[in-house]
Amino acid sequence: MQAVHFGAGNIGRGFIGSLLYQSGYELCFIDVNREVVDLLNEKKEYRVVMADELREEHMVRNVRAINSAEEADRVIQAIVEADLITAAVGPVILPHISRLVAEGLRKRTSPVNIIACENMIGGSTLLKEKVLEKIPQEERNAILSRTGFPDAAVDRIVPNQSNEDKLTVVVEPFYEWVVEELKLIGDKPAVEGITWVPDLKPYIERKLFTVNTGHAAAAYFGWQTGAQTIDEALRMKHVAKTLQAVLNETGRLLVTKYGFDQSEHDQYIQKIIGRFANPHIRDDITRVGRAPIRKLGGK
């Protein structure tokens, strides 16, 4: 099985790429970072290390990469041959990959699903809209009949890092990849680790109002205390107490709106706080708290 993944950064390699490899896919990364692309083609493998006491690691092998800024034709051909297409490039970059995706889909004859694994609501839907803008009106229905754009919610902490081996990526052991099943075309992609759900909205809002909100709150409260990292901030009792209060409040909203079990959601909150406090993840407050206008502003 062949998988094409847009975005060879830490999240692409350490989260999505790792799960795809473990599920039996041969990986082709698409990126504009010449250094990373060249290293992937040279080494054809990289290490993923767990950020915990055991520091377990595994290898992701048989990978290749294409520089989309220099080899557009090869990217298009890779899309034509792919059994699954994924992306983790960031919401702002999604529209910029749409032209190549559109050209690849126009040359395909077999069904394929495209999953945008972004920190946003409706990432695949946004990509679908941008792709359709690049396709002639008379071709759109045919392409939509054989292309699925299921939305996804993804969750894994991959902190900023500087490793001697530039392809090595350190990630937390926890991950969650939830995908909306009803928007698939054809059979479910054979990916171990995906949770398939009929309606994504409850899960993506649970993630946004617990993980994203909690992470940002810990950063802002921690910044006021002078802490440099999230785990350092949470060692201060008043920061931890305030974070708990924030997540209790968003939890009441989620339980009321979507009918989550209160006890199970309380356990989910504690798991999330435990992840933030992981001393093996030195997550900079400035990284987590950046873009406050986007995170705190109204719609």
PDB file of C-alpha atoms in Angstrom:
ATOM      1  CA  MET A   1       0.000   0.000   0.000  1.00  0.00           C
ATOM      2  CA  GLN A   2       1.201   3.480  -0.868  1.00  0.00           C
ATOM      3  CA  ALA A   3       0.549   6.569   1.271  1.00  0.00           C
ATOM      4  CA  VAL A   4       1.334  10.150   0.282  1.00  0.00           C
ATOM      5  CA  HIS A   5       1.697  12.548   3.183  1.00  0.00           C
ATOM      6  CA  PHE A   6       2.010  16.313   2.782  1.00  0.00           C
ATOM      7  CA  GLY A   7       4.250  17.727   5.512  1.00  0.00           C
ATOM      8  CA  ALA A   8       7.508  16.126   6.620  1.00  0.00           C
ATOM      9  CA  GLY A   9       7.802  18.112   9.846  1.00  0.00           C
ATOM     10  CA  ASN A  10       7.848  16.671  13.352  1.00  0.00           C
ATOM     11  CA  ILE A  11       4.090  15.994  13.432  1.00  0.00           C
ATOM     12  CA  GLY A  12       4.110  14.464   9.964  1.00  0.00           C
ATOM     13  CA  ARG A  13       7.003  12.139  10.760  1.00  0.00           C
ATOM     14  CA  GLY A  14       6.358  11.497  14.453  1.00  0.00           C
ATOM     15  CA  PHE A  15       2.596  11.051  14.396  1.00  0.00           C
ATOM     16  CA  ILE A  16       0.858  10.432  11.061  1.00  0.00           C
ATOM     17  CA  GLY A  17       3.825   8.957   9.218  1.00  0.00           C
ATOM     18  CA  SER A  18       4.664   6.675  12.126  1.00  0.00           C
ATOM     19  CA  LEU A  19       1.121   5.253  12.318  1.00  0.00           C
ATOM     20  CA  LEU A  20       0.925   4.787   8.554  1.00  0.00           C
ATOM     21  CA  TYR A  21       4.204   2.867   8.536  1.00  0.00           C
ATOM     22  CA  GLN A  22       3.090   0.672  11.432  1.00  0.00           C
ATOM     23  CA  SER A  23      -0.057  -0.090   9.416  1.00  0.00           C
ATOM     24  CA  GLY A  24       1.952  -1.397   6.475  1.00  0.00           C
ATOM     25  CA  TYR A  25       2.078   1.636   4.177  1.00  0.00           C
ATOM     26  CA  GLU A  26       5.103   2.691   2.148  1.00  0.00           C
ATOM     27  CA  LEU A  27       5.497   6.403   2.789  1.00  0.00           C
ATOM     28  CA  CYS A  28       6.127   9.249   0.381  1.00  0.00           C
ATOM     29  CA  PHE A  29       6.510  12.609   2.119  1.00  0.00           C
ATOM     30  CA  ILE A  30       5.817  15.840   0.239  1.00  0.00           C
ATOM     31  CA  ASP A  31       7.514  18.978   1.543  1.00  0.00           C
ATOM     32  CA  VAL A  32       9.336  22.150   0.507  1.00  0.00           C
ATOM     33  CA  ASN A  33      12.150  21.825   3.065  1.00  0.00           C
ATOM     34  CA  ARG A  34      15.042  20.750   0.859  1.00  0.00           C
ATOM     35  CA  GLU A  35      17.231  19.610   3.756  1.00  0.00           C
ATOM     36  CA  VAL A  36      14.567  17.308   5.212  1.00  0.00           C
ATOM     37  CA  VAL A  37      13.583  15.960   1.791  1.00  0.00           C
ATOM     38  CA  ASP A  38      17.210  15.201   0.920  1.00  0.00           C
ATOM     39  CA  LEU A  39      17.850  13.506   4.272  1.00  0.00           C
ATOM     40  CA  LEU A  40      14.747  11.315   3.912  1.00  0.00           C
ATOM     41  CA  ASN A  41      15.839  10.240   0.439  1.00  0.00           C
ATOM     42  CA  GLU A  42      19.386   9.596   1.619  1.00  0.00           C
ATOM     43  CA  LYS A  43      18.599   7.636   4.788  1.00  0.00           C
ATOM     44  CA  LYS A  44      15.185   6.217   3.831  1.00  0.00           C
ATOM     45  CA  GLU A  45      14.373   5.842   7.527  1.00  0.00           C
ATOM     46  CA  TYR A  46      14.122   7.778  10.785  1.00  0.00           C
ATOM     47  CA  ARG A  47      13.649   7.230  14.541  1.00  0.00           C
ATOM     48  CA  VAL A  48      10.588   8.042  16.639  1.00  0.00           C
ATOM     49  CA  VAL A  49      11.359   8.280  20.383  1.00  0.00           C
ATOM     50  CA  MET A  50       8.750   8.223  23.159  1.00  0.00           C
ATOM     51  CA  ALA A  51       8.961  11.073  25.686  1.00  0.00           C
ATOM     52  CA  ASP A  52       8.677   8.965  28.827  1.00  0.00           C
ATOM     53  CA  GLU A  53      10.896   7.237  31.386  1.00  0.00           C
ATOM     54  CA  LEU A  54      11.585   4.243  29.150  1.00  0.00           C
ATOM     55  CA  ARG A  55      12.496   6.323  26.069  1.00  0.00           C
ATOM     56  CA  GLU A  56      11.303   3.523  23.808  1.00  0.00           C
ATOM     57  CA  GLU A  57      11.906   4.068  20.129  1.00  0.00           C
ATOM     58  CA  HIS A  58      11.043   2.538  16.806  1.00  0.00           C
ATOM     59  CA  MET A  59      12.218   2.982  13.240  1.00  0.00           C
ATOM     60  CA  VAL A  60      10.115   4.145  10.319  1.00  0.00           C
ATOM     61  CA  ARG A  61      11.639   2.602   7.200  1.00  0.00           C
ATOM     62  CA  ASN A  62      11.252   2.494   3.422  1.00  0.00           C
ATOM     63  CA  VAL A  63      10.398   6.184   3.172  1.00  0.00           C
ATOM     64  CA  ARG A  64      11.022   8.624   0.354  1.00  0.00           C
ATOM     65  CA  ALA A  65      10.289  12.294  -0.187  1.00  0.00           C
ATOM     66  CA  ILE A  66       9.560  14.753  -2.985  1.00  0.00           C
ATOM     67  CA  ASN A  67      10.216  18.489  -2.973  1.00  0.00           C
ATOM     68  CA  SER A  68       6.907  19.975  -4.138  1.00  0.00           C
ATOM     69  CA  ALA A  69       8.535  23.308  -4.967  1.00  0.00           C
ATOM     70  CA  GLU A  70      10.909  21.690  -7.446  1.00  0.00           C
ATOM     71  CA  GLU A  71       9.270  18.467  -8.659  1.00  0.00           C
ATOM     72  CA  ALA A  72       5.571  19.112  -9.154  1.00  0.00           C
ATOM     73  CA  ASP A  73       5.191  16.410 -11.809  1.00  0.00           C
ATOM     74  CA  ARG A  74       6.529  13.744  -9.421  1.00  0.00           C
ATOM     75  CA  VAL A  75       4.123  14.891  -6.713  1.00  0.00           C
ATOM     76  CA  ILE A  76       1.197  14.599  -9.123  1.00  0.00           C
ATOM     77  CA  GLN A  77       2.271  11.102 -10.154  1.00  0.00           C
ATOM     78  CA  ALA A  78       2.610  10.067  -6.497  1.00  0.00           C
ATOM     79  CA  ILE A  79      -0.978  11.231  -5.907  1.00  0.00           C
ATOM     80  CA  VAL A  80      -2.131   9.191  -8.894  1.00  0.00           C
ATOM     81  CA  GLU A  81      -0.551   6.051  -7.439  1.00  0.00           C
ATOM     82  CA  ALA A  82      -1.496   6.564  -3.762  1.00  0.00           C
ATOM     83  CA  ASP A  83      -3.876   4.345  -1.820  1.00  0.00           C
ATOM     84  CA  LEU A  84      -4.275   7.057   0.833  1.00  0.00           C
ATOM     85  CA  ILE A  85      -3.408  10.766   1.004  1.00  0.00           C
ATOM     86  CA  THR A  86      -2.904  12.644   4.278  1.00  0.00           C
ATOM     87  CA  ALA A  87      -1.679  16.099   5.242  1.00  0.00           C
ATOM     88  CA  ALA A  88      -0.260  17.827   8.325  1.00  0.00           C
ATOM     89  CA  VAL A  89       0.978  21.148   6.997  1.00  0.00           C
ATOM     90  CA  GLY A  90      -0.918  23.677   9.103  1.00  0.00           C
ATOM     91  CA  PRO A  91      -4.262  25.364   8.324  1.00  0.00           C
ATOM     92  CA  VAL A  92      -2.639  28.311   6.553  1.00  0.00           C
ATOM     93  CA  ILE A  93      -0.692  26.050   4.181  1.00  0.00           C
ATOM     94  CA  LEU A  94      -3.591  23.751   3.230  1.00  0.00           C
ATOM     95  CA  PRO A  95      -4.782  25.995   0.370  1.00  0.00           C
ATOM     96  CA  HIS A  96      -1.258  26.044  -1.067  1.00  0.00           C
ATOM     97  CA  ILE A  97      -1.175  22.282  -1.633  1.00  0.00           C
ATOM     98  CA  SER A  98      -4.584  22.244  -3.316  1.00  0.00           C
ATOM     99  CA  ARG A  99      -3.324  22.806  -6.873  1.00  0.00           C
ATOM    100  CA  LEU A 100      -1.082  19.743  -6.854  1.00  0.00           C
ATOM    101  CA  VAL A 101      -3.797  17.660  -5.182  1.00  0.00           C
ATOM    102  CA  ALA A 102      -6.285  18.786  -7.823  1.00  0.00           C
ATOM    103  CA  GLU A 103      -3.949  17.894 -10.687  1.00  0.00           C
ATOM    104  CA  GLY A 104      -3.296  14.478  -9.212  1.00  0.00           C
ATOM    105  CA  LEU A 105      -7.006  13.771  -8.716  1.00  0.00           C
ATOM    106  CA  ARG A 106      -7.790  14.761 -12.300  1.00  0.00           C
ATOM    107  CA  LYS A 107      -5.428  12.030 -13.514  1.00  0.00           C
ATOM    108  CA  ARG A 108      -6.728   9.317 -11.166  1.00  0.00           C
ATOM    109  CA  THR A 109      -9.339   6.739 -12.101  1.00  0.00           C
ATOM    110  CA  SER A 110      -9.558   4.820  -8.809  1.00  0.00           C
ATOM    111  CA  PRO A 111     -11.125   5.939  -5.484  1.00  0.00           C
ATOM    112  CA  VAL A 112      -8.992   7.584  -2.801  1.00  0.00           C
ATOM    113  CA  ASN A 113      -9.503   9.323   0.536  1.00  0.00           C
ATOM    114  CA  ILE A 114      -7.715  12.501   1.592  1.00  0.00           C
ATOM    115  CA  ILE A 115      -7.462  13.243   5.322  1.00  0.00           C
ATOM    116  CA  ALA A 116      -6.192  16.626   6.525  1.00  0.00           C
ATOM    117  CA  CYS A 117      -4.788  16.108  10.030  1.00  0.00           C
ATOM    118  CA  GLU A 118      -4.770  19.703  11.195  1.00  0.00           C
ATOM    119  CA  ASN A 119      -5.372  21.546  14.438  1.00  0.00           C
ATOM    120  CA  MET A 120      -8.681  22.978  13.213  1.00  0.00           C
ATOM    121  CA  ILE A 121     -12.327  22.176  12.615  1.00  0.00           C
ATOM    122  CA  GLY A 122     -13.064  20.913   9.095  1.00  0.00           C
ATOM    123  CA  GLY A 123      -9.532  20.674   7.717  1.00  0.00           C
ATOM    124  CA  SER A 124     -10.414  18.135   5.025  1.00  0.00           C
ATOM    125  CA  THR A 125     -13.522  20.119   4.098  1.00  0.00           C
ATOM    126  CA  LEU A 126     -11.402  23.245   3.629  1.00  0.00           C
ATOM    127  CA  LEU A 127      -8.937  21.343   1.458  1.00  0.00           C
ATOM    128  CA  LYS A 128     -11.833  19.935  -0.577  1.00  0.00           C
ATOM    129  CA  GLU A 129     -13.156  23.446  -1.231  1.00  0.00           C
ATOM    130  CA  LYS A 130      -9.750  24.702  -2.350  1.00  0.00           C
ATOM    131  CA  VAL A 131      -9.163  21.641  -4.536  1.00  0.00           C
ATOM    132  CA  LEU A 132     -12.517  22.047  -6.281  1.00  0.00           C
ATOM    133  CA  GLU A 133     -11.654  25.651  -7.081  1.00  0.00           C
ATOM    134  CA  LYS A 134      -8.746  24.322  -9.168  1.00  0.00           C
ATOM    135  CA  ILE A 135     -10.844  21.796 -11.095  1.00  0.00           C
ATOM    136  CA  PRO A 136     -13.031  22.684 -14.126  1.00  0.00           C
ATOM    137  CA  GLN A 137     -16.741  22.704 -13.297  1.00  0.00           C
ATOM    138  CA  GLU A 138     -17.535  19.888 -15.715  1.00  0.00           C
ATOM    139  CA  GLU A 139     -15.058  17.522 -14.013  1.00  0.00           C
ATOM    140  CA  ARG A 140     -16.017  18.104 -10.391  1.00  0.00           C
ATOM    141  CA  ASN A 141     -18.844  15.588 -10.009  1.00  0.00           C
ATOM    142  CA  ALA A 142     -16.775  12.770 -11.469  1.00  0.00           C
ATOM    143  CA  ILE A 143     -13.857  13.514  -9.153  1.00  0.00           C
ATOM    144  CA  LEU A 144     -16.123  13.824  -6.106  1.00  0.00           C
ATOM    145  CA  SER A 145     -17.660  10.439  -6.925  1.00  0.00           C
ATOM    146  CA  ARG A 146     -14.283   8.789  -6.392  1.00  0.00           C
ATOM    147  CA  THR A 147     -12.649  11.047  -3.764  1.00  0.00           C
ATOM    148  CA  GLY A 148     -13.448  11.248  -0.062  1.00  0.00           C
ATOM    149  CA  PHE A 149     -12.469  14.140   2.200  1.00  0.00           C
ATOM    150  CA  PRO A 150     -13.260  12.867   5.731  1.00  0.00           C
ATOM    151  CA  ASP A 151     -12.587  15.417   8.450  1.00  0.00           C
ATOM    152  CA  ALA A 152     -10.352  14.431  11.363  1.00  0.00           C
ATOM    153  CA  ALA A 153      -9.392  15.417  14.894  1.00  0.00           C
ATOM    154  CA  VAL A 154      -5.788  14.725  15.875  1.00  0.00           C
ATOM    155  CA  ASP A 155      -4.036  14.961  19.207  1.00  0.00           C
ATOM    156  CA  ARG A 156      -0.402  14.311  20.064  1.00  0.00           C
ATOM    157  CA  ILE A 157       2.104  16.615  21.750  1.00  0.00           C
ATOM    158  CA  VAL A 158       5.197  16.993  19.597  1.00  0.00           C
ATOM    159  CA  PRO A 159       7.268  19.748  21.248  1.00  0.00           C
ATOM    160  CA  ASN A 160       9.852  21.936  19.575  1.00  0.00           C
ATOM    161  CA  GLN A 161      13.121  20.047  19.591  1.00  0.00           C
ATOM    162  CA  SER A 162      16.666  20.068  18.299  1.00  0.00           C
ATOM    163  CA  ASN A 163      18.150  16.610  17.779  1.00  0.00           C
ATOM    164  CA  GLU A 164      21.608  15.688  16.570  1.00  0.00           C
ATOM    165  CA  ASP A 165      19.958  13.499  13.954  1.00  0.00           C
ATOM    166  CA  LYS A 166      17.640  15.976  12.226  1.00  0.00           C
ATOM    167  CA  LEU A 167      15.164  13.276  11.227  1.00  0.00           C
ATOM    168  CA  THR A 168      14.716  11.886  14.745  1.00  0.00           C
ATOM    169  CA  VAL A 169      11.518  13.093  16.391  1.00  0.00           C
ATOM    170  CA  VAL A 170      10.478  12.848  20.051  1.00  0.00           C
ATOM    171  CA  VAL A 171       6.740  12.494  20.744  1.00  0.00           C
ATOM    172  CA  GLU A 172       4.557  11.786  23.755  1.00  0.00           C
ATOM    173  CA  PRO A 173       3.243   8.202  23.983  1.00  0.00           C
ATOM    174  CA  PHE A 174      -0.409   9.322  23.938  1.00  0.00           C
ATOM    175  CA  TYR A 175      -2.154   9.989  20.637  1.00  0.00           C
ATOM    176  CA  GLU A 176      -5.677  10.238  19.269  1.00  0.00           C
ATOM    177  CA  TRP A 177      -6.695  10.253  15.595  1.00  0.00           C
ATOM    178  CA  VAL A 178     -10.472  10.413  15.100  1.00  0.00           C
ATOM    179  CA  VAL A 179     -11.904  10.374  11.557  1.00  0.00           C
ATOM    180  CA  GLU A 180     -15.454  10.948  10.295  1.00  0.00           C
ATOM    181  CA  GLU A 181     -16.483   7.665   8.727  1.00  0.00           C
ATOM    182  CA  LEU A 182     -19.535   8.864   6.775  1.00  0.00           C
ATOM    183  CA  LYS A 183     -17.418  11.055   4.474  1.00  0.00           C
ATOM    184  CA  LEU A 184     -15.275   8.149   3.263  1.00  0.00           C
ATOM    185  CA  ILE A 185     -15.311   6.886  -0.295  1.00  0.00           C
ATOM    186  CA  GLY A 186     -15.074   3.107  -0.599  1.00  0.00           C
ATOM    187  CA  ASP A 187     -13.553   0.912   2.088  1.00  0.00           C
ATOM    188  CA  LYS A 188     -12.029   2.241   5.281  1.00  0.00           C
ATOM    189  CA  PRO A 189      -8.279   2.816   4.906  1.00  0.00           C
ATOM    190  CA  ALA A 190      -6.415   0.121   6.803  1.00  0.00           C
ATOM    191  CA  VAL A 191      -4.770   2.326   9.418  1.00  0.00           C
ATOM    192  CA  GLU A 192      -4.260   1.015  12.950  1.00  0.00           C
ATOM    193  CA  GLY A 193      -4.829   3.730  15.511  1.00  0.00           C
ATOM    194  CA  ILE A 194      -7.679   5.587  13.792  1.00  0.00           C
ATOM    195  CA  THR A 195     -10.968   5.813  15.677  1.00  0.00           C
ATOM    196  CA  TRP A 196     -13.838   5.939  13.174  1.00  0.00           C
ATOM    197  CA  VAL A 197     -16.938   7.885  14.242  1.00  0.00           C
ATOM    198  CA  PRO A 198     -20.206   8.784  12.470  1.00  0.00           C
ATOM    199  CA  ASP A 199     -20.121  12.390  13.691  1.00  0.00           C
ATOM    200  CA  LEU A 200     -16.807  14.121  14.348  1.00  0.00           C
ATOM    201  CA  LYS A 201     -18.103  17.330  15.908  1.00  0.00           C
ATOM    202  CA  PRO A 202     -18.413  16.073  19.535  1.00  0.00           C
ATOM    203  CA  TYR A 203     -14.874  14.689  19.469  1.00  0.00           C
ATOM    204  CA  ILE A 204     -13.209  17.643  17.803  1.00  0.00           C
ATOM    205  CA  GLU A 205     -14.916  20.062  20.208  1.00  0.00           C
ATOM    206  CA  ARG A 206     -13.930  17.837  23.147  1.00  0.00           C
ATOM    207  CA  LYS A 207     -10.353  18.054  21.942  1.00  0.00           C
ATOM    208  CA  LEU A 208     -10.437  21.807  21.232  1.00  0.00           C
ATOM    209  CA  PHE A 209     -12.119  22.739  24.526  1.00  0.00           C
ATOM    210  CA  THR A 210     -10.029  20.396  26.647  1.00  0.00           C
ATOM    211  CA  VAL A 211      -6.618  19.820  25.054  1.00  0.00           C
ATOM    212  CA  ASN A 212      -6.203  23.060  23.107  1.00  0.00           C
ATOM    213  CA  THR A 213      -7.930  25.244  25.669  1.00  0.00           C
ATOM    214  CA  GLY A 214      -6.084  23.588  28.536  1.00  0.00           C
ATOM    215  CA  HIS A 215      -2.704  23.829  26.863  1.00  0.00           C
ATOM    216  CA  ALA A 216      -3.188  27.504  26.018  1.00  0.00           C
ATOM    217  CA  ALA A 217      -4.511  28.299  29.513  1.00  0.00           C
ATOM    218  CA  ALA A 218      -1.499  26.625  31.127  1.00  0.00           C
ATOM    219  CA  ALA A 219       0.764  28.702  28.878  1.00  0.00           C
ATOM    220  CA  TYR A 220      -0.907  32.038  29.650  1.00  0.00           C
ATOM    221  CA  PHE A 221      -1.144  31.460  33.399  1.00  0.00           C
ATOM    222  CA  GLY A 222       2.392  30.061  33.402  1.00  0.00           C
ATOM    223  CA  TRP A 223       3.722  33.090  31.525  1.00  0.00           C
ATOM    224  CA  GLN A 224       2.408  35.348  34.271  1.00  0.00           C
ATOM    225  CA  THR A 225       4.490  33.425  36.812  1.00  0.00           C
ATOM    226  CA  GLY A 226       7.668  33.561  34.723  1.00  0.00           C
ATOM    227  CA  ALA A 227       7.730  29.827  33.972  1.00  0.00           C
ATOM    228  CA  GLN A 228       9.604  28.777  30.843  1.00  0.00           C
ATOM    229  CA  THR A 229       7.877  25.453  30.135  1.00  0.00           C
ATOM    230  CA  ILE A 230       4.408  23.975  30.628  1.00  0.00           C
ATOM    231  CA  ASP A 231       5.529  21.281  33.073  1.00  0.00           C
ATOM    232  CA  GLU A 232       7.319  23.930  35.151  1.00  0.00           C
ATOM    233  CA  ALA A 233       4.156  26.048  35.225  1.00  0.00           C
ATOM    234  CA  LEU A 234       2.029  23.129  36.413  1.00  0.00           C
ATOM    235  CA  ARG A 235       4.334  22.499  39.356  1.00  0.00           C
ATOM    236  CA  MET A 236       2.963  25.794  40.734  1.00  0.00           C
ATOM    237  CA  LYS A 237      -0.193  24.961  42.693  1.00  0.00           C
ATOM    238  CA  HIS A 238      -2.167  28.058  41.742  1.00  0.00           C
ATOM    239  CA  VAL A 239      -1.533  27.457  38.021  1.00  0.00           C
ATOM    240  CA  ALA A 240      -2.608  23.824  38.313  1.00  0.00           C
ATOM    241  CA  LYS A 241      -5.684  24.826  40.313  1.00  0.00           C
ATOM    242  CA  THR A 242      -6.699  27.484  37.785  1.00  0.00           C
ATOM    243  CA  LEU A 243      -6.210  25.081  34.870  1.00  0.00           C
ATOM    244  CA  GLN A 244      -8.430  22.531  36.623  1.00  0.00           C
ATOM    245  CA  ALA A 245     -11.127  25.182  37.028  1.00  0.00           C
ATOM    246  CA  VAL A 246     -10.952  26.114  33.344  1.00  0.00           C
ATOM    247  CA  LEU A 247     -11.362  22.504  32.223  1.00  0.00           C
ATOM    248  CA  ASN A 248     -14.151  21.879  34.712  1.00  0.00           C
ATOM    249  CA  GLU A 249     -16.029  24.759  33.114  1.00  0.00           C
ATOM    250  CA  THR A 250     -15.502  23.627  29.524  1.00  0.00           C
ATOM    251  CA  GLY A 251     -16.307  20.101  30.682  1.00  0.00           C
ATOM    252  CA  ARG A 252     -19.744  21.172  31.874  1.00  0.00           C
ATOM    253  CA  LEU A 253     -20.407  22.603  28.421  1.00  0.00           C
ATOM    254  CA  LEU A 254     -19.298  19.423  26.638  1.00  0.00           C
ATOM    255  CA  VAL A 255     -21.217  17.067  28.914  1.00  0.00           C
ATOM    256  CA  THR A 256     -24.386  19.145  28.562  1.00  0.00           C
ATOM    257  CA  LYS A 257     -24.087  19.679  24.807  1.00  0.00           C
ATOM    258  CA  TYR A 258     -23.005  16.217  23.674  1.00  0.00           C
ATOM    259  CA  GLY A 259     -24.009  13.890  26.485  1.00  0.00           C
ATOM    260  CA  PHE A 260     -20.520  12.699  27.396  1.00  0.00           C
ATOM    261  CA  ASP A 261     -20.520  10.654  30.591  1.00  0.00           C
ATOM    262  CA  GLN A 262     -19.486  13.001  33.428  1.00  0.00           C
ATOM    263  CA  SER A 263     -17.243  10.477  35.171  1.00  0.00           C
ATOM    264  CA  GLU A 264     -15.501   9.479  31.935  1.00  0.00           C
ATOM    265  CA  HIS A 265     -14.987  13.108  30.985  1.00  0.00           C
ATOM    266  CA  ASP A 266     -13.509  13.895  34.399  1.00  0.00           C
ATOM    267  CA  GLN A 267     -11.019  11.062  33.834  1.00  0.00           C
ATOM    268  CA  TYR A 268     -10.258  12.468  30.376  1.00  0.00           C
ATOM    269  CA  ILE A 269      -9.486  15.864  31.930  1.00  0.00           C
ATOM    270  CA  GLN A 270      -7.059  14.303  34.417  1.00  0.00           C
ATOM    271  CA  LYS A 271      -5.330  12.405  31.621  1.00  0.00           C
ATOM    272  CA  ILE A 272      -4.909  15.639  29.656  1.00  0.00           C
ATOM    273  CA  ILE A 273      -3.469  17.524  32.654  1.00  0.00           C
ATOM    274  CA  GLY A 274      -1.100  14.604  33.275  1.00  0.00           C
ATOM    275  CA  ARG A 275       0.127  14.869  29.696  1.00  0.00           C
ATOM    276  CA  PHE A 276       0.817  18.583  30.090  1.00  0.00           C
ATOM    277  CA  ALA A 277       2.765  17.923  33.296  1.00  0.00           C
ATOM    278  CA  ASN A 278       4.965  15.226  31.698  1.00  0.00           C
ATOM    279  CA  PRO A 279       8.518  16.159  32.836  1.00  0.00           C
ATOM    280  CA  HIS A 280       9.954  14.395  29.770  1.00  0.00           C
ATOM    281  CA  ILE A 281       8.343  16.977  27.471  1.00  0.00           C
ATOM    282  CA  ARG A 282      10.005  20.373  27.772  1.00  0.00           C
ATOM    283  CA  ASP A 283       7.301  22.306  25.956  1.00  0.00           C
ATOM    284  CA  ASP A 284       8.119  26.015  25.743  1.00  0.00           C
ATOM    285  CA  ILE A 285       5.408  28.349  26.966  1.00  0.00           C
ATOM    286  CA  THR A 286       6.102  30.694  24.059  1.00  0.00           C
ATOM    287  CA  ARG A 287       5.424  27.876  21.570  1.00  0.00           C
ATOM    288  CA  VAL A 288       2.177  26.791  23.205  1.00  0.00           C
ATOM    289  CA  GLY A 289       0.889  30.311  23.783  1.00  0.00           C
ATOM    290  CA  ARG A 290       1.761  31.792  20.401  1.00  0.00           C
ATOM    291  CA  ALA A 291      -0.946  33.274  18.139  1.00  0.00           C
ATOM    292  CA  PRO A 292      -3.105  34.550  21.048  1.00  0.00           C
ATOM    293  CA  ILE A 293      -5.335  36.607  18.750  1.00  0.00           C
ATOM    294  CA  ARG A 294      -6.363  33.450  16.875  1.00  0.00           C
ATOM    295  CA  LYS A 295      -6.728  31.402  20.047  1.00  0.00           C
ATOM    296  CA  LEU A 296      -8.530  33.968  22.188  1.00  0.00           C
ATOM    297  CA  GLY A 297     -10.375  36.026  19.577  1.00  0.00           C
ATOM    298  CA  GLY A 298     -14.024  35.641  18.723  1.00  0.00           C
ATOM    299  CA  LYS A 299     -15.223  34.143  15.454  1.00  0.00           C
TER     300      LYS A 299
END
